[in-house]
JSON list of C-alpha atoms in Angstrom, two decimals:
[
{"chain": "A", "resi": 1, "resn": "MET", "atom": "CA", "xyz": [-0.69, -27.77, 7.67]},
{"chain": "A", "resi": 2, "resn": "ASP", "atom": "CA", "xyz": [1.22, -24.48, 7.62]},
{"chain": "A", "resi": 3, "resn": "ASN", "atom": "CA", "xyz": [-0.81, -22.00, 9.66]},
{"chain": "A", "resi": 4, "resn": "THR", "atom": "CA", "xyz": [1.03, -18.92, 8.42]},
{"chain": "A", "resi": 5, "resn": "THR", "atom": "CA", "xyz": [-0.35, -16.63, 5.71]},
{"chain": "A", "resi": 6, "resn": "THR", "atom": "CA", "xyz": [1.83, -15.17, 2.98]},
{"chain": "A", "resi": 7, "resn": "ILE", "atom": "CA", "xyz": [0.76, -11.64, 2.14]},
{"chain": "A", "resi": 8, "resn": "TYR", "atom": "CA", "xyz": [1.95, -9.55, -0.76]},
{"chain": "A", "resi": 9, "resn": "LEU", "atom": "CA", "xyz": [1.40, -6.04, 0.52]},
{"chain": "A", "resi": 10, "resn": "ILE", "atom": "CA", "xyz": [1.28, -3.99, -2.69]},
{"chain": "A", "resi": 11, "resn": "ARG", "atom": "CA", "xyz": [1.24, -0.25, -3.24]},
{"chain": "A", "resi": 12, "resn": "HIS", "atom": "CA", "xyz": [-0.81, 0.89, -6.23]},
{"chain": "A", "resi": 13, "resn": "GLY", "atom": "CA", "xyz": [0.88, 2.27, -9.34]},
{"chain": "A", "resi": 14, "resn": "ASP", "atom": "CA", "xyz": [1.57, 5.84, -10.41]},
{"chain": "A", "resi": 15, "resn": "LEU", "atom": "CA", "xyz": [-1.52, 7.95, -11.00]},
{"chain": "A", "resi": 16, "resn": "GLU", "atom": "CA", "xyz": [-2.93, 10.85, -12.99]},
{"chain": "A", "resi": 17, "resn": "TYR", "atom": "CA", "xyz": [-2.34, 13.76, -10.64]},
{"chain": "A", "resi": 18, "resn": "PRO", "atom": "CA", "xyz": [-4.87, 16.58, -10.72]},
{"chain": "A", "resi": 19, "resn": "ARG", "atom": "CA", "xyz": [-3.13, 19.92, -11.29]},
{"chain": "A", "resi": 20, "resn": "ASN", "atom": "CA", "xyz": [-3.97, 23.59, -10.93]},
{"chain": "A", "resi": 21, "resn": "GLU", "atom": "CA", "xyz": [-3.63, 26.23, -13.64]},
{"chain": "A", "resi": 22, "resn": "LYS", "atom": "CA", "xyz": [0.09, 26.51, -12.87]},
{"chain": "A", "resi": 23, "resn": "GLY", "atom": "CA", "xyz": [0.63, 22.79, -13.38]},
{"chain": "A", "resi": 24, "resn": "GLN", "atom": "CA", "xyz": [1.21, 22.14, -9.68]},
{"chain": "A", "resi": 25, "resn": "ARG", "atom": "CA", "xyz": [0.04, 18.79, -8.32]},
{"chain": "A", "resi": 26, "resn": "LEU", "atom": "CA", "xyz": [-2.97, 18.85, -6.01]},
{"chain": "A", "resi": 27, "resn": "LEU", "atom": "CA", "xyz": [-4.05, 16.50, -3.24]},
{"chain": "A", "resi": 28, "resn": "TYR", "atom": "CA", "xyz": [-6.53, 14.04, -4.65]},
{"chain": "A", "resi": 29, "resn": "GLY", "atom": "CA", "xyz": [-9.45, 11.90, -3.53]},
{"chain": "A", "resi": 30, "resn": "PRO", "atom": "CA", "xyz": [-10.55, 8.32, -4.21]},
{"chain": "A", "resi": 31, "resn": "ASP", "atom": "CA", "xyz": [-11.46, 8.67, -7.90]},
{"chain": "A", "resi": 32, "resn": "VAL", "atom": "CA", "xyz": [-8.03, 9.35, -9.41]},
{"chain": "A", "resi": 33, "resn": "ARG", "atom": "CA", "xyz": [-6.98, 6.73, -11.98]},
{"chain": "A", "resi": 34, "resn": "LEU", "atom": "CA", "xyz": [-3.66, 5.07, -12.74]},
{"chain": "A", "resi": 35, "resn": "SER", "atom": "CA", "xyz": [-1.49, 6.80, -15.31]},
{"chain": "A", "resi": 36, "resn": "ASP", "atom": "CA", "xyz": [-0.02, 4.95, -18.28]},
{"chain": "A", "resi": 37, "resn": "THR", "atom": "CA", "xyz": [3.20, 4.79, -16.26]},
{"chain": "A", "resi": 38, "resn": "GLY", "atom": "CA", "xyz": [1.32, 3.30, -13.34]},
{"chain": "A", "resi": 39, "resn": "ARG", "atom": "CA", "xyz": [-0.29, 0.64, -15.49]},
{"chain": "A", "resi": 40, "resn": "ALA", "atom": "CA", "xyz": [3.12, -0.28, -16.87]},
{"chain": "A", "resi": 41, "resn": "GLN", "atom": "CA", "xyz": [4.54, -0.48, -13.33]},
{"chain": "A", "resi": 42, "resn": "ILE", "atom": "CA", "xyz": [1.85, -2.90, -12.24]},
{"chain": "A", "resi": 43, "resn": "GLN", "atom": "CA", "xyz": [2.14, -4.92, -15.42]},
{"chain": "A", "resi": 44, "resn": "ARG", "atom": "CA", "xyz": [5.85, -5.39, -14.69]},
{"chain": "A", "resi": 45, "resn": "LEU", "atom": "CA", "xyz": [5.12, -6.32, -11.08]},
{"chain": "A", "resi": 46, "resn": "ALA", "atom": "CA", "xyz": [2.54, -8.92, -12.16]},
{"chain": "A", "resi": 47, "resn": "GLU", "atom": "CA", "xyz": [4.98, -10.35, -14.71]},
{"chain": "A", "resi": 48, "resn": "ARG", "atom": "CA", "xyz": [7.68, -10.58, -12.06]},
{"chain": "A", "resi": 49, "resn": "LEU", "atom": "CA", "xyz": [5.36, -12.36, -9.64]},
{"chain": "A", "resi": 50, "resn": "ASP", "atom": "CA", "xyz": [4.36, -14.79, -12.37]},
{"chain": "A", "resi": 51, "resn": "ARG", "atom": "CA", "xyz": [7.96, -15.36, -13.46]},
{"chain": "A", "resi": 52, "resn": "GLU", "atom": "CA", "xyz": [9.08, -16.06, -9.91]},
{"chain": "A", "resi": 53, "resn": "GLY", "atom": "CA", "xyz": [6.23, -18.49, -9.33]},
{"chain": "A", "resi": 54, "resn": "ARG", "atom": "CA", "xyz": [4.37, -16.43, -6.74]},
{"chain": "A", "resi": 55, "resn": "GLN", "atom": "CA", "xyz": [1.09, -18.32, -6.49]},
{"chain": "A", "resi": 56, "resn": "LEU", "atom": "CA", "xyz": [-1.34, -15.67, -5.34]},
{"chain": "A", "resi": 57, "resn": "GLU", "atom": "CA", "xyz": [-4.79, -17.10, -4.68]},
{"chain": "A", "resi": 58, "resn": "GLN", "atom": "CA", "xyz": [-6.85, -13.98, -3.97]},
{"chain": "A", "resi": 59, "resn": "ILE", "atom": "CA", "xyz": [-6.41, -10.20, -3.87]},
{"chain": "A", "resi": 60, "resn": "TYR", "atom": "CA", "xyz": [-8.01, -7.80, -1.42]},
{"chain": "A", "resi": 61, "resn": "CYS", "atom": "CA", "xyz": [-7.87, -4.12, -2.27]},
{"chain": "A", "resi": 62, "resn": "SER", "atom": "CA", "xyz": [-8.73, -0.62, -1.21]},
{"chain": "A", "resi": 63, "resn": "PRO", "atom": "CA", "xyz": [-11.91, 0.61, -2.96]},
{"chain": "A", "resi": 64, "resn": "PHE", "atom": "CA", "xyz": [-10.06, 3.73, -4.18]},
{"chain": "A", "resi": 65, "resn": "LEU", "atom": "CA", "xyz": [-9.92, 3.62, -7.98]},
{"chain": "A", "resi": 66, "resn": "ARG", "atom": "CA", "xyz": [-6.13, 3.58, -8.28]},
{"chain": "A", "resi": 67, "resn": "ALA", "atom": "CA", "xyz": [-5.96, 0.53, -6.01]},
{"chain": "A", "resi": 68, "resn": "VAL", "atom": "CA", "xyz": [-8.87, -1.19, -7.75]},
{"chain": "A", "resi": 69, "resn": "GLU", "atom": "CA", "xyz": [-7.22, -0.75, -11.16]},
{"chain": "A", "resi": 70, "resn": "THR", "atom": "CA", "xyz": [-3.94, -2.05, -9.74]},
{"chain": "A", "resi": 71, "resn": "SER", "atom": "CA", "xyz": [-5.59, -5.15, -8.29]},
{"chain": "A", "resi": 72, "resn": "GLU", "atom": "CA", "xyz": [-7.53, -5.83, -11.49]},
{"chain": "A", "resi": 73, "resn": "ILE", "atom": "CA", "xyz": [-4.36, -5.76, -13.60]},
{"chain": "A", "resi": 74, "resn": "ILE", "atom": "CA", "xyz": [-2.63, -8.23, -11.29]},
{"chain": "A", "resi": 75, "resn": "ALA", "atom": "CA", "xyz": [-5.69, -10.47, -11.07]},
{"chain": "A", "resi": 76, "resn": "PHE", "atom": "CA", "xyz": [-6.05, -10.55, -14.84]},
{"chain": "A", "resi": 77, "resn": "GLU", "atom": "CA", "xyz": [-2.38, -11.27, -15.49]},
{"chain": "A", "resi": 78, "resn": "LEU", "atom": "CA", "xyz": [-2.24, -14.05, -12.89]},
{"chain": "A", "resi": 79, "resn": "GLY", "atom": "CA", "xyz": [-5.65, -15.55, -13.62]},
{"chain": "A", "resi": 80, "resn": "LEU", "atom": "CA", "xyz": [-7.06, -14.78, -10.16]},
{"chain": "A", "resi": 81, "resn": "PRO", "atom": "CA", "xyz": [-10.64, -14.35, -8.97]},
{"chain": "A", "resi": 82, "resn": "LYS", "atom": "CA", "xyz": [-12.17, -10.88, -8.94]},
{"chain": "A", "resi": 83, "resn": "PRO", "atom": "CA", "xyz": [-10.47, -8.72, -6.25]},
{"chain": "A", "resi": 84, "resn": "ILE", "atom": "CA", "xyz": [-12.34, -8.20, -2.99]},
{"chain": "A", "resi": 85, "resn": "HIS", "atom": "CA", "xyz": [-12.82, -4.53, -2.11]},
{"chain": "A", "resi": 86, "resn": "ASP", "atom": "CA", "xyz": [-12.27, -3.76, 1.58]},
{"chain": "A", "resi": 87, "resn": "PRO", "atom": "CA", "xyz": [-12.55, -0.15, 2.84]},
{"chain": "A", "resi": 88, "resn": "ARG", "atom": "CA", "xyz": [-10.21, -0.93, 5.73]},
{"chain": "A", "resi": 89, "resn": "PHE", "atom": "CA", "xyz": [-7.34, -0.93, 3.22]},
{"chain": "A", "resi": 90, "resn": "GLN", "atom": "CA", "xyz": [-8.14, 2.48, 1.71]},
{"chain": "A", "resi": 91, "resn": "ASP", "atom": "CA", "xyz": [-5.90, 5.52, 1.90]},
{"chain": "A", "resi": 92, "resn": "ILE", "atom": "CA", "xyz": [-6.06, 7.99, 4.76]},
{"chain": "A", "resi": 93, "resn": "SER", "atom": "CA", "xyz": [-9.16, 10.15, 4.33]},
{"chain": "A", "resi": 94, "resn": "PRO", "atom": "CA", "xyz": [-8.03, 13.50, 2.84]},
{"chain": "A", "resi": 95, "resn": "GLY", "atom": "CA", "xyz": [-10.88, 15.36, 4.50]},
{"chain": "A", "resi": 96, "resn": "SER", "atom": "CA", "xyz": [-10.96, 19.04, 3.56]},
{"chain": "A", "resi": 97, "resn": "MET", "atom": "CA", "xyz": [-7.46, 18.94, 2.05]},
{"chain": "A", "resi": 98, "resn": "VAL", "atom": "CA", "xyz": [-8.53, 17.72, -1.40]},
{"chain": "A", "resi": 99, "resn": "GLY", "atom": "CA", "xyz": [-7.38, 20.36, -3.88]},
{"chain": "A", "resi": 100, "resn": "LYS", "atom": "CA", "xyz": [-4.57, 21.69, -1.66]},
{"chain": "A", "resi": 101, "resn": "LEU", "atom": "CA", "xyz": [-1.04, 21.79, -3.04]},
{"chain": "A", "resi": 102, "resn": "LEU", "atom": "CA", "xyz": [0.43, 18.30, -2.76]},
{"chain": "A", "resi": 103, "resn": "ASP", "atom": "CA", "xyz": [3.92, 19.64, -2.03]},
{"chain": "A", "resi": 104, "resn": "ASP", "atom": "CA", "xyz": [2.54, 21.47, 1.03]},
{"chain": "A", "resi": 105, "resn": "VAL", "atom": "CA", "xyz": [0.96, 18.25, 2.27]},
{"chain": "A", "resi": 106, "resn": "ILE", "atom": "CA", "xyz": [4.14, 16.23, 1.66]},
{"chain": "A", "resi": 107, "resn": "ALA", "atom": "CA", "xyz": [6.18, 18.78, 3.61]},
{"chain": "A", "resi": 108, "resn": "GLY", "atom": "CA", "xyz": [3.74, 18.64, 6.52]},
{"chain": "A", "resi": 109, "resn": "ARG", "atom": "CA", "xyz": [2.70, 22.28, 6.15]},
{"chain": "A", "resi": 110, "resn": "ILE", "atom": "CA", "xyz": [-0.96, 21.24, 5.97]},
{"chain": "A", "resi": 111, "resn": "GLN", "atom": "CA", "xyz": [-2.28, 18.56, 8.32]},
{"chain": "A", "resi": 112, "resn": "ASP", "atom": "CA", "xyz": [-6.06, 18.49, 8.36]},
{"chain": "A", "resi": 113, "resn": "TYR", "atom": "CA", "xyz": [-6.89, 14.92, 7.40]},
{"chain": "A", "resi": 114, "resn": "GLY", "atom": "CA", "xyz": [-10.31, 13.40, 7.94]},
{"chain": "A", "resi": 115, "resn": "GLU", "atom": "CA", "xyz": [-8.81, 10.68, 10.19]},
{"chain": "A", "resi": 116, "resn": "THR", "atom": "CA", "xyz": [-5.68, 10.24, 12.27]},
{"chain": "A", "resi": 117, "resn": "ASP", "atom": "CA", "xyz": [-2.70, 8.00, 11.55]},
{"chain": "A", "resi": 118, "resn": "GLU", "atom": "CA", "xyz": [-3.78, 5.92, 14.56]},
{"chain": "A", "resi": 119, "resn": "ASP", "atom": "CA", "xyz": [-7.23, 5.47, 13.02]},
{"chain": "A", "resi": 120, "resn": "VAL", "atom": "CA", "xyz": [-5.64, 4.25, 9.78]},
{"chain": "A", "resi": 121, "resn": "MET", "atom": "CA", "xyz": [-3.35, 1.88, 11.62]},
{"chain": "A", "resi": 122, "resn": "GLN", "atom": "CA", "xyz": [-6.18, 0.35, 13.62]},
{"chain": "A", "resi": 123, "resn": "ARG", "atom": "CA", "xyz": [-8.40, -0.35, 10.62]},
{"chain": "A", "resi": 124, "resn": "MET", "atom": "CA", "xyz": [-5.48, -1.70, 8.58]},
{"chain": "A", "resi": 125, "resn": "VAL", "atom": "CA", "xyz": [-4.51, -4.09, 11.39]},
{"chain": "A", "resi": 126, "resn": "GLN", "atom": "CA", "xyz": [-8.14, -5.16, 11.76]},
{"chain": "A", "resi": 127, "resn": "GLY", "atom": "CA", "xyz": [-8.34, -5.91, 8.04]},
{"chain": "A", "resi": 128, "resn": "VAL", "atom": "CA", "xyz": [-5.12, -7.92, 8.02]},
{"chain": "A", "resi": 129, "resn": "GLU", "atom": "CA", "xyz": [-6.18, -9.80, 11.13]},
{"chain": "A", "resi": 130, "resn": "GLU", "atom": "CA", "xyz": [-9.33, -10.96, 9.34]},
{"chain": "A", "resi": 131, "resn": "VAL", "atom": "CA", "xyz": [-7.42, -11.83, 6.17]},
{"chain": "A", "resi": 132, "resn": "VAL", "atom": "CA", "xyz": [-4.92, -13.91, 8.16]},
{"chain": "A", "resi": 133, "resn": "HIS", "atom": "CA", "xyz": [-7.69, -15.63, 10.11]},
{"chain": "A", "resi": 134, "resn": "ASN", "atom": "CA", "xyz": [-9.54, -16.59, 6.92]},
{"chain": "A", "resi": 135, "resn": "ASN", "atom": "CA", "xyz": [-6.52, -17.54, 4.82]},
{"chain": "A", "resi": 136, "resn": "GLN", "atom": "CA", "xyz": [-4.13, -19.65, 6.87]},
{"chain": "A", "resi": 137, "resn": "GLY", "atom": "CA", "xyz": [-1.76, -21.58, 4.63]},
{"chain": "A", "resi": 138, "resn": "ARG", "atom": "CA", "xyz": [-2.65, -19.46, 1.60]},
{"chain": "A", "resi": 139, "resn": "THR", "atom": "CA", "xyz": [-0.93, -16.68, -0.37]},
{"chain": "A", "resi": 140, "resn": "ILE", "atom": "CA", "xyz": [-2.88, -13.44, -0.56]},
{"chain": "A", "resi": 141, "resn": "GLY", "atom": "CA", "xyz": [-2.37, -10.01, -2.10]},
{"chain": "A", "resi": 142, "resn": "ILE", "atom": "CA", "xyz": [-3.46, -6.75, -0.45]},
{"chain": "A", "resi": 143, "resn": "VAL", "atom": "CA", "xyz": [-3.37, -3.61, -2.60]},
{"chain": "A", "resi": 144, "resn": "SER", "atom": "CA", "xyz": [-3.31, -0.43, -0.53]},
{"chain": "A", "resi": 145, "resn": "HIS", "atom": "CA", "xyz": [-1.59, 2.97, -0.24]},
{"chain": "A", "resi": 146, "resn": "GLY", "atom": "CA", "xyz": [1.77, 4.30, 0.87]},
{"chain": "A", "resi": 147, "resn": "ASP", "atom": "CA", "xyz": [0.94, 5.79, 4.27]},
{"chain": "A", "resi": 148, "resn": "ALA", "atom": "CA", "xyz": [-1.58, 3.09, 5.15]},
{"chain": "A", "resi": 149, "resn": "ILE", "atom": "CA", "xyz": [0.95, 0.36, 4.37]},
{"chain": "A", "resi": 150, "resn": "ARG", "atom": "CA", "xyz": [3.64, 2.13, 6.36]},
{"chain": "A", "resi": 151, "resn": "VAL", "atom": "CA", "xyz": [1.62, 2.45, 9.58]},
{"chain": "A", "resi": 152, "resn": "LEU", "atom": "CA", "xyz": [0.49, -1.16, 9.24]},
{"chain": "A", "resi": 153, "resn": "LEU", "atom": "CA", "xyz": [4.04, -2.42, 8.76]},
{"chain": "A", "resi": 154, "resn": "PHE", "atom": "CA", "xyz": [5.23, -0.44, 11.77]},
{"chain": "A", "resi": 155, "resn": "ARG", "atom": "CA", "xyz": [2.54, -1.90, 14.01]},
{"chain": "A", "resi": 156, "resn": "LEU", "atom": "CA", "xyz": [3.22, -5.47, 12.85]},
{"chain": "A", "resi": 157, "resn": "LEU", "atom": "CA", "xyz": [6.95, -4.99, 13.48]},
{"chain": "A", "resi": 158, "resn": "HIS", "atom": "CA", "xyz": [6.54, -3.03, 16.73]},
{"chain": "A", "resi": 159, "resn": "PRO", "atom": "CA", "xyz": [3.30, -4.13, 18.44]},
{"chain": "A", "resi": 160, "resn": "GLU", "atom": "CA", "xyz": [4.09, -2.40, 21.74]},
{"chain": "A", "resi": 161, "resn": "VAL", "atom": "CA", "xyz": [5.64, 0.87, 20.50]},
{"chain": "A", "resi": 162, "resn": "SER", "atom": "CA", "xyz": [3.80, 4.17, 20.09]},
{"chain": "A", "resi": 163, "resn": "LEU", "atom": "CA", "xyz": [3.23, 5.17, 16.48]},
{"chain": "A", "resi": 164, "resn": "PRO", "atom": "CA", "xyz": [5.67, 7.88, 15.30]},
{"chain": "A", "resi": 165, "resn": "SER", "atom": "CA", "xyz": [4.59, 10.59, 12.88]},
{"chain": "A", "resi": 166, "resn": "ILE", "atom": "CA", "xyz": [4.14, 9.62, 9.24]},
{"chain": "A", "resi": 167, "resn": "ILE", "atom": "CA", "xyz": [6.99, 11.95, 8.27]},
{"chain": "A", "resi": 168, "resn": "GLU", "atom": "CA", "xyz": [9.30, 9.98, 10.59]},
{"chain": "A", "resi": 169, "resn": "LEU", "atom": "CA", "xyz": [7.96, 6.64, 9.37]},
{"chain": "A", "resi": 170, "resn": "SER", "atom": "CA", "xyz": [8.48, 7.63, 5.74]},
{"chain": "A", "resi": 171, "resn": "LYS", "atom": "CA", "xyz": [12.25, 7.75, 6.18]},
{"chain": "A", "resi": 172, "resn": "ASP", "atom": "CA", "xyz": [12.59, 3.95, 6.14]},
{"chain": "A", "resi": 173, "resn": "ASP", "atom": "CA", "xyz": [10.93, 0.93, 4.54]},
{"chain": "A", "resi": 174, "resn": "TYR", "atom": "CA", "xyz": [8.58, 3.11, 2.49]},
{"chain": "A", "resi": 175, "resn": "LEU", "atom": "CA", "xyz": [7.24, 1.59, -0.70]},
{"chain": "A", "resi": 176, "resn": "GLU", "atom": "CA", "xyz": [7.32, 3.55, -3.92]},
{"chain": "A", "resi": 177, "resn": "LYS", "atom": "CA", "xyz": [4.34, 3.16, -6.22]},
{"chain": "A", "resi": 178, "resn": "GLY", "atom": "CA", "xyz": [4.07, -0.25, -7.84]},
{"chain": "A", "resi": 179, "resn": "GLU", "atom": "CA", "xyz": [6.24, -1.99, -5.23]},
{"chain": "A", "resi": 180, "resn": "ALA", "atom": "CA", "xyz": [5.49, -4.59, -2.57]},
{"chain": "A", "resi": 181, "resn": "TRP", "atom": "CA", "xyz": [6.47, -6.36, 0.61]},
{"chain": "A", "resi": 182, "resn": "ARG", "atom": "CA", "xyz": [6.20, -10.12, 0.86]},
{"chain": "A", "resi": 183, "resn": "LEU", "atom": "CA", "xyz": [5.25, -10.95, 4.43]},
{"chain": "A", "resi": 184, "resn": "VAL", "atom": "CA", "xyz": [4.85, -14.35, 6.05]},
{"chain": "A", "resi": 185, "resn": "VAL", "atom": "CA", "xyz": [2.51, -13.73, 8.98]},
{"chain": "A", "resi": 186, "resn": "SER", "atom": "CA", "xyz": [1.57, -15.97, 11.90]},
{"chain": "A", "resi": 187, "resn": "PRO", "atom": "CA", "xyz": [-2.00, -16.24, 13.25]},
{"chain": "A", "resi": 188, "resn": "ALA", "atom": "CA", "xyz": [-0.90, -13.91, 16.06]},
{"chain": "A", "resi": 189, "resn": "LEU", "atom": "CA", "xyz": [0.07, -11.28, 13.44]},
{"chain": "A", "resi": 190, "resn": "ARG", "atom": "CA", "xyz": [3.79, -11.73, 13.95]},
{"chain": "A", "resi": 191, "resn": "ILE", "atom": "CA", "xyz": [5.98, -11.31, 10.87]},
{"chain": "A", "resi": 192, "resn": "VAL", "atom": "CA", "xyz": [7.91, -14.55, 10.41]},
{"chain": "A", "resi": 193, "resn": "GLU", "atom": "CA", "xyz": [9.60, -13.44, 7.18]},
{"chain": "A", "resi": 194, "resn": "ARG", "atom": "CA", "xyz": [9.80, -10.21, 5.21]},
{"chain": "A", "resi": 195, "resn": "LYS", "atom": "CA", "xyz": [11.10, -9.58, 1.69]},
{"chain": "A", "resi": 196, "resn": "TYR", "atom": "CA", "xyz": [11.15, -6.38, -0.33]},
{"chain": "A", "resi": 197, "resn": "ILE", "atom": "CA", "xyz": [9.98, -6.48, -3.97]},
{"chain": "A", "resi": 198, "resn": "GLY", "atom": "CA", "xyz": [10.78, -3.36, -5.91]},
{"chain": "A", "resi": 199, "resn": "ARG", "atom": "CA", "xyz": [13.58, -0.91, -6.49]},
{"chain": "A", "resi": 200, "resn": "PRO", "atom": "CA", "xyz": [17.24, -1.87, -5.83]},
{"chain": "A", "resi": 201, "resn": "GLN", "atom": "CA", "xyz": [18.36, -1.92, -2.21]},
{"chain": "A", "resi": 202, "resn": "LYS", "atom": "CA", "xyz": [20.60, 1.11, -2.70]},
{"chain": "A", "resi": 203, "resn": "LEU", "atom": "CA", "xyz": [17.44, 3.20, -2.98]},
{"chain": "A", "resi": 204, "resn": "TRP", "atom": "CA", "xyz": [15.83, 1.98, 0.24]},
{"chain": "A", "resi": 205, "resn": "GLY", "atom": "CA", "xyz": [14.75, 4.62, 2.70]},
{"chain": "A", "resi": 206, "resn": "ARG", "atom": "CA", "xyz": [13.87, 7.30, 0.13]},
{"chain": "A", "resi": 207, "resn": "GLY", "atom": "CA", "xyz": [10.32, 7.75, 1.38]},
{"chain": "A", "resi": 208, "resn": "ARG", "atom": "CA", "xyz": [7.54, 9.99, 0.17]},
{"chain": "A", "resi": 209, "resn": "ARG", "atom": "CA", "xyz": [4.57, 11.38, 2.06]},
{"chain": "A", "resi": 210, "resn": "LYS", "atom": "CA", "xyz": [1.44, 10.69, 0.06]},
{"chain": "A", "resi": 211, "resn": "SER", "atom": "CA", "xyz": [0.17, 7.63, -1.79]}
]
C-alpha cells in the first residue's frame, strides 16, 4: 500500500472586501464572504479537478467563512463528504489590525498581528501532520489562506531553515486566490512531488501579502 498522502493545498477564492468611505480596502476578519468572482474561481477549479480525474476523498478547511464557502463549493461539485473545519488551517489572526488600510498592511507599514508567522507555521504543520497520519494512501484537500499556506510550504520544503519574513516569502511560490498546490507527502512530512495548479507559469512569483 502506498503510504504517501496526496494533498491539494487550496487557497480560497476572491472575497468581498470591506471598504471605507473613500472606497479603500480594509483589513478583514473571519466573516468576510466570497465574491461572485471568487465563487466563479472556485467553480472553475472544481471543474478542472473533476476533468483531470483528481479523486479527492475529503476536504479539511479553515473555519473562516471564505474558506468554508470555498470548500463547500468543491465538495458539492465533486460529490464529497461535508468539509471538516480545522482551526489550525485558519488565516493569521489579524488582532487589532481589522479595519486598517489593507494597502498599509500589504506594504508592511503595519505589523500588529494577533500571532506571529512562526505561530502560524507551527499550527499549520501540526494540522498537516495529523492529516497525513490519518490519510495515508488517500487524496485530501486542505482549504486555507495565502500567508498560512506559504509558511507551511516553506517549512515542508526547508525543515531546518529559519523562517524568513512573509514579505520575503511572498516573492516566490505564492498562490493567488482560487489556486492550489498538489503535494505528495511522505509520513515524515517530506514532499515527494509538487505540482502547481493555477495561473500560467509566466506569472509565477507575483506574490501578494494578505489572503
